[in-house]
Amino acid sequence: MHQSVARPASWQRLISLSTAAALLLTGLAVGGTAPAVADDGATTVFESGNGFAPVEETLADAEVDAQAGAHAQGAADGTDADAGVNGQGDSDTPEGGGDDDVTPEPEPEPEPEPEPEPLEFTVSVTGEVRFGSTLTTAVDGAAHGARLSYQWFRGTAAIPGATGASYVLQAADVGQRLKVRVSGVRGDASIVRDSPAVGPVQALKLTAAKPSISGKAAVGSTLTAKPGKWGATGVGFTYQWYRNGSAISGAKKATLKLGSADAGKTITVKVTGKKAGYTTASATSAKTAKVLRVFSAPAPKIGGSVKVGSTVSASVGTWKPKASTVKYQWNRDGKAIRGATKAKYKITSADAGRKLTVSVRGSKSGYVTTTKTSASKSVPRVLKTGKVSVSGAAKIGSTLRANAGTWSPKPVKLKYQWKRSGKNISGATKSTYRVAAGDRGHRISVTVTGSKSGYTTASKTSSQTGKVSYPSRTKPSSAWNCPTWAPIKGNANSMIYHVPGGAYYSRTKPEECFTTESAARQAGYRASKR
């Protein structure tokens, strides 16, 4: 029996360990890192930046080489290489054994790569088919690794820009059927598949609000439809007005001007809302009250002198039809004067400088209660008058003077009128007046009238004088004559007076004339001896 020892395997391991040690020393010599001991007892060197591999890998490679050498040696000398390498010592070799007894293991053949699946898939669409919803493409089948592209169709027409895997339904899609076309490319293979059509696309429900009507339900007035708040923004509205439930021809705007045909009738309006992608909805307003007729009435007028202290009256004019009830209200600068609710009104000092109007309010069943207001009248302010008096003697031939007193606010324009026993003296319109013979026995007074823009013209009359009489003395009426009422001539040079019929009467030029001889003597004259 032939035995062999598997020495070469141990020798190979020893050489490998020596090689590892040499590499370790080389690593330390060039400044490498210290060796590390692995968990299995093998020594590993980690080198950063010098290109050395771990010793553990080197030892493993050496062991594999040793095993390969042992197999080769065993084959040559007829020994069991595996036993030597594994540390089993010498072993017997069966008789008749030799190189033919060791058969190397065949290398495994590589597995063939699997053939790729052919490119094939189906397409479907998921999602709610309603305006505003999103449809999504679902691809099923062998499309792995394929490049997919999409195109959405509305009916048979491609939707511009709709080239994504999902699509948001638009207003234009309502009532239409949609599909998606998917094109797939993988390598040299390409296919196109369409989804089944979905639809028709449903519209959203438009919620209508209850419309209302603003404006006065009276002939001549304009009513306005108010749609209210609907269930969506951007709704477009159309209108139809109704009279007693019947559509008014041509009344299709948001406003309606009421005419005589509407009198006594009720009015409603139907509002219809439309918005793309939504159902059309309509709603009708509540009825108005019966449309009232209107009066035909003029504005009243103010009659009378418009000044403080005067009484003015309202002229109503002719109302058609005649009002059942008429009420009055006087106004000062547009504001009602408390208690001034009659057809006549006495102007007070509070009205001075203000504008006066009168409002007339008429009412009747089935008619709009109507108020008409007059044009305004300016009430002048009142001048403050002065105290008027007359100075001078109430004697024939004397001059009287008017004292006007103080008038305000200045300046005030003054005029004068002299009166005889309360009656105007013709032409006597100056501030002075010479008493005439015709005034004898009468009383004289003067009236002063003041005027100023924006103020009431005011007049003030003086007290009367005493009765006019002849004076006891006066000036001659001419160079040789005295007035008939003062016939006694007085000669100032001689201080002699002459009576009518005296010897020197006609030859005397008087300097003064006297009514009586007593008056002449009181003046210091003496009687002529002839």
XYZ file of C-alpha atoms in Angstrom:
530
model
C 0.000 0.000 0.000
C 1.344 3.369 -1.051
C 0.966 6.314 1.406
C 1.671 9.943 0.805
C 1.704 13.021 3.019
C 0.095 16.139 1.882
C 3.024 18.436 2.668
C 2.777 20.816 -0.151
C -0.455 22.315 1.255
C 1.206 23.242 4.599
C 4.181 24.623 2.759
C 1.971 26.767 0.631
C 0.221 28.168 3.711
C 3.587 28.952 5.306
C 4.727 30.800 2.198
C 1.459 32.757 2.178
C 1.878 33.754 5.835
C 5.435 34.832 5.154
C 4.277 36.892 2.234
C 1.624 38.569 4.414
C 4.223 39.381 7.043
C 6.446 40.899 4.394
C 3.625 43.044 3.145
C 2.883 44.154 6.723
C 6.490 45.195 7.302
C 6.518 47.023 3.980
C 3.363 48.893 4.946
C 4.878 50.004 8.278
C 8.105 51.011 6.568
C 6.263 53.430 4.231
C 4.190 54.913 7.033
C 1.018 52.836 6.754
C -1.357 51.909 9.507
C -1.028 49.266 12.187
C -2.466 45.808 11.499
C -5.829 44.826 12.852
C -6.846 41.400 14.003
C -10.053 40.112 12.463
C -12.701 38.207 14.387
C -11.561 34.861 12.868
C -7.914 35.317 13.966
C -6.702 36.503 10.528
C -4.590 39.622 10.384
C -5.807 42.470 8.169
C -3.878 45.611 7.203
C -5.863 48.763 6.273
C -3.947 51.197 4.143
C -5.334 54.623 3.256
C -3.939 56.044 0.102
C -1.025 53.617 -0.656
C -2.945 51.018 -2.711
C -2.426 48.004 -0.398
C -5.167 45.419 -0.103
C -6.065 43.857 3.281
C -3.817 40.967 4.366
C -6.902 38.848 5.016
C -7.659 38.862 1.310
C -3.973 38.006 0.542
C -4.025 35.091 2.977
C -7.219 33.800 1.475
C -5.777 33.988 -2.007
C -2.615 32.172 -0.829
C -4.686 29.431 0.743
C -6.611 28.907 -2.452
C -3.296 28.724 -4.404
C -1.882 26.230 -1.875
C -4.931 24.033 -2.213
C -4.641 24.143 -5.970
C -0.900 23.161 -5.719
C -1.656 20.307 -3.355
C -4.218 18.948 -5.794
C -1.660 19.104 -8.534
C 1.092 17.392 -6.421
C -1.266 14.662 -5.256
C -2.171 13.934 -8.793
C 1.532 13.611 -9.655
C 2.630 11.371 -6.804
C -0.614 9.487 -6.157
C -1.340 11.097 -2.746
C -4.631 12.506 -1.433
C -4.102 16.219 -1.659
C -7.308 17.079 0.177
C -6.246 15.090 3.200
C -2.914 16.842 3.421
C -4.354 20.210 3.087
C -6.959 19.598 5.693
C -4.275 18.420 8.161
C -5.233 14.764 8.151
C -1.622 13.409 7.710
C -0.744 10.423 5.537
C -3.490 8.280 4.066
C -3.654 4.991 2.203
C -4.224 4.905 -1.470
C -6.264 2.009 -2.829
C -4.527 -0.480 -4.978
C -4.722 0.077 -8.591
C -5.224 3.823 -7.849
C -3.414 6.431 -9.857
C -3.892 9.641 -11.727
C -7.049 8.296 -13.338
C -8.781 8.202 -9.962
C -8.856 12.067 -9.559
C -11.412 13.824 -11.783
C -11.563 17.667 -11.762
C -15.003 19.249 -11.243
C -16.416 20.805 -14.429
C -16.968 24.592 -14.450
C -20.696 25.579 -14.347
C -22.149 26.852 -17.590
C -23.598 30.455 -17.452
C -27.396 30.669 -17.367
C -28.944 32.176 -20.535
C -30.530 35.682 -20.098
C -34.363 35.590 -20.172
C -36.081 36.855 -23.297
C -37.816 40.314 -22.620
C -41.618 40.328 -22.606
C -43.117 41.776 -25.752
C -44.408 45.421 -25.359
C -48.177 45.145 -24.879
C -50.656 46.975 -22.612
C -54.267 48.107 -22.308
C -55.518 51.609 -21.369
C -58.497 52.684 -19.262
C -59.724 55.912 -17.608
C -60.655 56.380 -13.946
C -62.387 59.292 -12.197
C -65.815 60.966 -11.976
C -67.048 62.049 -15.393
C -68.308 65.488 -14.277
C -67.220 69.057 -15.038
C -64.311 70.086 -12.815
C -63.335 66.501 -11.924
C -60.002 64.886 -12.827
C -59.734 61.845 -15.107
C -56.632 59.637 -14.730
C -55.036 57.196 -17.201
C -54.560 53.581 -16.048
C -52.058 51.466 -18.081
C -52.230 47.657 -17.591
C -49.872 45.061 -19.136
C -46.234 44.624 -20.213
C -45.200 48.267 -20.345
C -42.263 48.097 -17.917
C -39.376 50.244 -19.101
C -41.430 51.764 -21.921
C -41.555 55.509 -22.593
C -45.254 56.555 -22.563
C -46.922 59.638 -24.036
C -50.577 60.746 -23.777
C -53.200 62.593 -25.806
C -56.783 63.214 -24.654
C -59.643 63.339 -27.136
C -63.043 65.039 -27.007
C -65.042 62.824 -29.304
C -62.661 62.287 -32.219
C -60.836 65.604 -31.858
C -57.591 65.889 -29.952
C -57.789 68.398 -27.079
C -54.973 70.951 -27.515
C -52.465 70.826 -24.647
C -54.120 67.804 -22.972
C -51.014 65.592 -23.040
C -50.658 64.499 -19.422
C -51.554 61.262 -17.700
C -54.450 63.104 -16.023
C -56.961 65.666 -17.333
C -59.310 68.121 -15.579
C -62.706 68.212 -17.268
C -63.554 71.594 -18.799
C -66.820 73.355 -19.573
C -66.359 72.473 -23.268
C -66.415 68.786 -22.305
C -69.962 68.878 -20.904
C -72.150 66.513 -22.929
C -69.120 65.036 -24.740
C -67.460 61.597 -24.567
C -63.719 61.502 -23.836
C -60.890 59.010 -24.282
C -57.102 58.963 -23.903
C -54.554 57.632 -26.412
C -51.306 56.208 -24.989
C -48.228 55.704 -27.167
C -45.479 53.408 -25.822
C -41.885 53.037 -27.039
C -39.310 50.508 -25.732
C -36.217 49.864 -27.798
C -37.312 49.187 -31.309
C -40.857 48.301 -30.269
C -43.743 50.831 -30.212
C -47.504 50.528 -29.882
C -50.536 52.879 -29.595
C -53.589 52.017 -27.527
C -56.859 53.965 -26.916
C -58.947 53.752 -23.801
C -62.676 53.063 -24.019
C -64.622 56.361 -24.290
C -66.199 57.676 -21.082
C -69.093 60.061 -20.723
C -71.018 62.002 -21.653
C -69.506 64.527 -19.203
C -72.097 65.754 -16.702
C -72.630 69.456 -15.790
C -72.612 70.737 -12.195
C -75.907 71.851 -10.702
C -76.331 75.634 -10.482
C -78.118 76.692 -7.284
C -80.452 79.666 -7.821
C -81.174 82.401 -5.263
C -84.536 84.087 -4.696
C -84.428 87.412 -6.578
C -85.920 90.613 -5.147
C -87.264 93.898 -6.538
C -86.253 97.369 -5.390
C -88.041 100.618 -6.229
C -91.473 102.166 -5.710
C -94.422 100.336 -7.273
C -95.933 103.443 -8.864
C -96.541 104.620 -12.405
C -93.477 106.498 -13.619
C -91.117 104.806 -11.166
C -88.343 102.354 -12.138
C -88.065 98.905 -10.574
C -84.722 97.059 -10.365
C -84.211 93.279 -10.195
C -81.707 92.014 -7.594
C -80.560 88.413 -8.464
C -79.228 87.648 -4.973
C -76.379 85.230 -4.159
C -76.215 82.175 -6.428
C -74.283 78.951 -5.822
C -71.380 79.948 -8.086
C -69.500 83.089 -9.072
C -69.398 84.512 -12.583
C -73.014 83.566 -13.369
C -74.595 85.441 -16.295
C -78.203 86.571 -15.790
C -81.168 87.206 -18.055
C -84.491 88.714 -16.974
C -88.196 88.553 -17.772
C -90.730 90.863 -16.098
C -94.347 89.846 -15.521
C -97.547 91.856 -15.018
C -100.136 89.936 -12.972
C -98.264 86.736 -13.938
C -98.161 87.420 -17.681
C -94.874 88.153 -19.408
C -94.440 91.790 -20.407
C -93.340 91.931 -24.020
C -89.779 93.236 -24.422
C -89.236 93.617 -20.659
C -85.980 91.670 -20.537
C -83.600 94.051 -18.747
C -82.616 94.299 -15.110
C -84.844 97.394 -14.759
C -88.465 98.141 -15.620
C -90.065 101.585 -15.868
C -93.701 101.337 -14.827
C -96.326 102.813 -17.130
C -100.061 103.417 -17.049
C -100.666 99.796 -18.190
C -99.127 98.629 -14.899
C -101.473 100.699 -12.707
C -103.362 98.499 -10.253
C -101.333 95.410 -11.216
C -98.668 93.387 -9.375
C -95.194 92.927 -10.860
C -92.740 90.004 -10.634
C -89.426 89.207 -12.316
C -87.877 85.862 -13.291
C -84.085 85.667 -13.237
C -82.320 82.941 -15.250
C -78.687 82.143 -14.480
C -76.214 80.541 -16.872
C -72.598 79.481 -16.373
C -70.388 77.239 -18.498
C -70.171 73.751 -17.033
C -73.341 74.209 -14.968
C -77.007 73.475 -15.516
C -79.221 76.489 -16.296
C -81.409 77.604 -13.345
C -84.251 80.115 -12.881
C -86.033 81.722 -9.928
C -88.932 84.195 -9.635
C -89.293 87.088 -7.176
C -92.188 87.788 -4.854
C -94.973 90.070 -6.105
C -94.864 93.811 -5.578
C -97.826 95.670 -4.117
C -100.358 96.889 -6.658
C -98.838 99.611 -8.794
C -100.221 103.003 -7.751
C -101.399 105.746 -10.095
C -100.008 109.246 -9.786
C -101.587 112.685 -9.583
C -101.182 115.331 -12.203
C -100.463 118.326 -9.982
C -98.675 121.671 -10.359
C -96.350 123.185 -7.795
C -98.105 125.582 -5.429
C -97.410 129.318 -5.444
C -96.912 131.834 -2.641
C -99.176 134.877 -2.824
C -98.856 138.152 -0.941
C -96.102 140.542 0.096
C -93.127 138.536 1.267
C -91.759 140.582 4.138
C -91.694 140.453 7.884
C -95.100 141.150 9.316
C -97.001 140.280 6.120
C -99.340 137.337 5.701
C -98.811 135.106 2.679
C -101.016 132.313 1.308
C -100.512 129.056 -0.647
C -102.163 128.698 -4.043
C -102.615 124.939 -4.665
C -103.544 124.958 -8.343
C -105.536 122.217 -10.083
C -104.876 118.566 -9.172
C -106.089 115.769 -11.474
C -107.885 113.910 -10.105
C -108.781 116.066 -7.140
C -107.010 114.967 -4.002
C -109.175 113.632 -1.199
C -106.943 115.221 1.427
C -104.664 118.241 1.152
C -102.157 119.259 3.814
C -99.813 122.247 4.022
C -96.376 122.798 5.440
C -94.469 126.097 5.370
C -90.700 125.815 5.279
C -87.846 128.130 6.229
C -84.675 127.371 4.229
C -86.122 123.952 3.369
C -86.907 122.974 6.962
C -90.440 122.699 8.242
C -91.621 125.605 10.410
C -93.208 124.106 13.472
C -96.959 124.704 13.588
C -97.080 126.382 10.159
C -99.524 123.878 8.637
C -102.323 126.082 7.274
C -102.909 127.606 3.879
C -101.819 131.044 5.211
C -98.732 132.091 7.108
C -97.681 135.336 8.797
C -94.024 136.056 8.212
C -92.044 136.657 11.388
C -88.698 138.269 12.132
C -87.191 134.752 12.297
C -87.836 134.490 8.556
C -85.864 137.639 7.738
C -82.987 136.864 5.400
C -84.283 133.306 4.806
C -86.014 131.534 1.913
C -89.675 130.685 2.341
C -91.458 127.781 0.612
C -94.748 125.957 1.051
C -95.351 122.228 0.448
C -98.747 120.815 -0.448
C -99.373 117.102 0.133
C -102.307 115.398 -1.612
C -103.604 111.853 -1.101
C -106.244 109.607 -2.615
C -106.922 105.853 -2.545
C -105.114 104.012 -5.356
C -102.772 106.949 -5.943
C -99.295 107.744 -4.810
C -99.405 110.278 -2.013
C -97.815 113.269 -3.697
C -96.076 116.312 -2.302
C -95.446 119.414 -4.388
C -93.334 122.327 -3.167
C -93.424 125.931 -4.343
C -90.539 127.981 -5.626
C -88.723 129.778 -2.832
C -89.252 133.414 -1.905
C -86.544 135.372 -0.156
C -87.704 137.232 2.929
C -85.781 140.524 3.126
C -84.093 141.544 6.346
C -85.552 144.429 8.274
C -83.848 147.813 8.548
C -83.515 149.394 11.932
C -85.243 152.780 11.568
C -84.228 156.006 13.248
C -86.425 158.281 15.351
C -87.919 160.800 12.878
C -88.884 164.314 14.073
C -89.601 167.832 12.715
C -87.903 171.008 13.910
C -89.058 174.589 13.234
C -92.151 176.727 13.914
C -95.453 175.704 12.402
C -95.955 179.173 11.087
C -96.703 180.316 7.606
C -93.457 181.298 5.953
C -91.318 179.317 8.357
C -89.050 176.488 7.273
C -89.491 173.058 8.830
C -86.589 170.516 8.928
C -86.854 166.682 9.016
C -84.569 164.863 11.445
C -84.258 161.205 10.220
C -82.426 159.800 13.235
C -80.005 156.814 12.960
C -80.786 154.008 10.487
C -78.850 150.727 10.291
C -77.087 148.806 8.998
C -75.413 151.597 7.108
C -75.448 152.818 4.456
C -79.199 153.390 4.065
C -80.754 155.454 1.296
C -83.388 157.880 2.696
C -86.334 159.597 1.043
C -88.724 162.234 2.474
C -92.386 163.057 2.077
C -94.029 166.015 3.880
C -97.651 165.680 4.796
C -100.434 168.109 5.563
C -102.867 166.622 8.059
C -101.569 163.135 7.051
C -101.813 163.645 3.319
C -98.858 163.987 1.033
C -98.004 167.539 -0.001
C -97.239 167.435 -3.703
C -93.594 168.097 -4.464
C -92.599 168.349 -0.803
C -89.913 165.594 -0.969
C -86.837 167.283 0.504
C -85.503 167.223 4.004
C -86.888 170.784 4.569
C -90.271 172.385 3.960
C -91.382 176.061 3.864
C -94.807 176.419 5.409
C -97.252 177.987 2.943
C -100.420 179.970 3.495
C -102.406 176.922 2.408
C -101.095 175.065 5.449
C -102.876 177.431 7.853
C -104.995 175.467 10.311
C -103.340 172.100 9.349
C -100.774 169.983 11.115
C -97.532 169.120 9.344
C -95.519 165.832 9.516
C -92.812 164.102 7.509
C -92.305 160.420 6.530
C -88.769 159.106 6.022
C -88.347 155.931 3.907
C -85.099 153.901 4.039
C -83.977 151.278 1.524
C -81.034 148.852 1.286
C -80.351 145.808 -0.917
C -81.448 142.583 0.778
C -83.568 144.448 3.289
C -87.181 145.380 3.471
C -87.842 149.005 2.597
C -88.896 150.676 5.843
C -90.715 153.919 6.548
C -91.012 156.015 9.677
C -93.273 159.056 10.141
C -92.704 161.902 12.573
C -95.200 163.295 14.968
C -97.393 166.141 13.649
C -96.750 169.770 14.466
C -99.340 172.021 16.037
C -101.803 173.734 13.761
C -100.146 176.066 11.334
C -100.883 179.786 12.015
C -99.661 183.119 10.818
C -96.592 184.446 12.528
C -96.792 187.797 14.316
C -94.153 189.163 11.983
C -92.751 188.162 8.609
C -90.738 189.391 5.672
C -92.308 191.509 2.945
C -93.703 189.698 -0.024
C -92.119 192.269 -2.349
C -90.197 195.539 -2.154
C -93.340 197.622 -1.432
C -95.807 195.042 -0.223
C -96.526 192.851 2.750
C -98.467 189.592 2.652
C -102.211 190.003 2.958
C -102.200 188.128 6.253
C -99.523 190.480 7.650
C -100.545 193.883 6.193
C -98.827 196.206 8.730
C -95.588 197.625 7.352
C -92.679 198.255 9.656
C -89.982 200.809 8.750
C -86.765 199.753 10.410
C -85.025 203.112 9.896
C -87.650 205.094 11.793
C -88.990 202.158 13.816
C -92.508 203.391 12.760
C -95.188 201.044 11.545
C -97.895 202.005 9.057
C -101.376 200.525 8.855
C -103.357 200.177 5.653
C -105.136 203.490 4.789
C -102.502 205.639 6.517
C -101.084 208.725 4.772
C -97.643 207.168 4.289
C -98.660 203.470 3.908
C -98.367 203.322 0.116
C -95.136 205.326 0.144
C -93.433 203.109 2.729
C -91.054 200.226 1.774
C -91.443 197.695 4.617
C -88.529 195.908 6.182
C -90.907 193.744 8.236
C -94.575 192.977 8.135
C -96.843 192.375 11.157
C -100.182 190.707 11.560
C -101.399 193.163 14.239
C -100.388 196.534 15.654
C -99.799 194.777 18.966
C -97.241 192.550 17.270
C -95.534 195.644 15.810
C -95.395 197.413 19.153
C -94.031 194.213 20.789
C -91.303 194.310 18.187
C -90.385 197.910 19.301
C -92.197 199.875 16.632
C -94.438 202.927 17.234
C -97.489 203.910 15.225
C -97.347 206.560 12.499
C -99.083 209.839 13.412
C -100.715 210.030 10.025
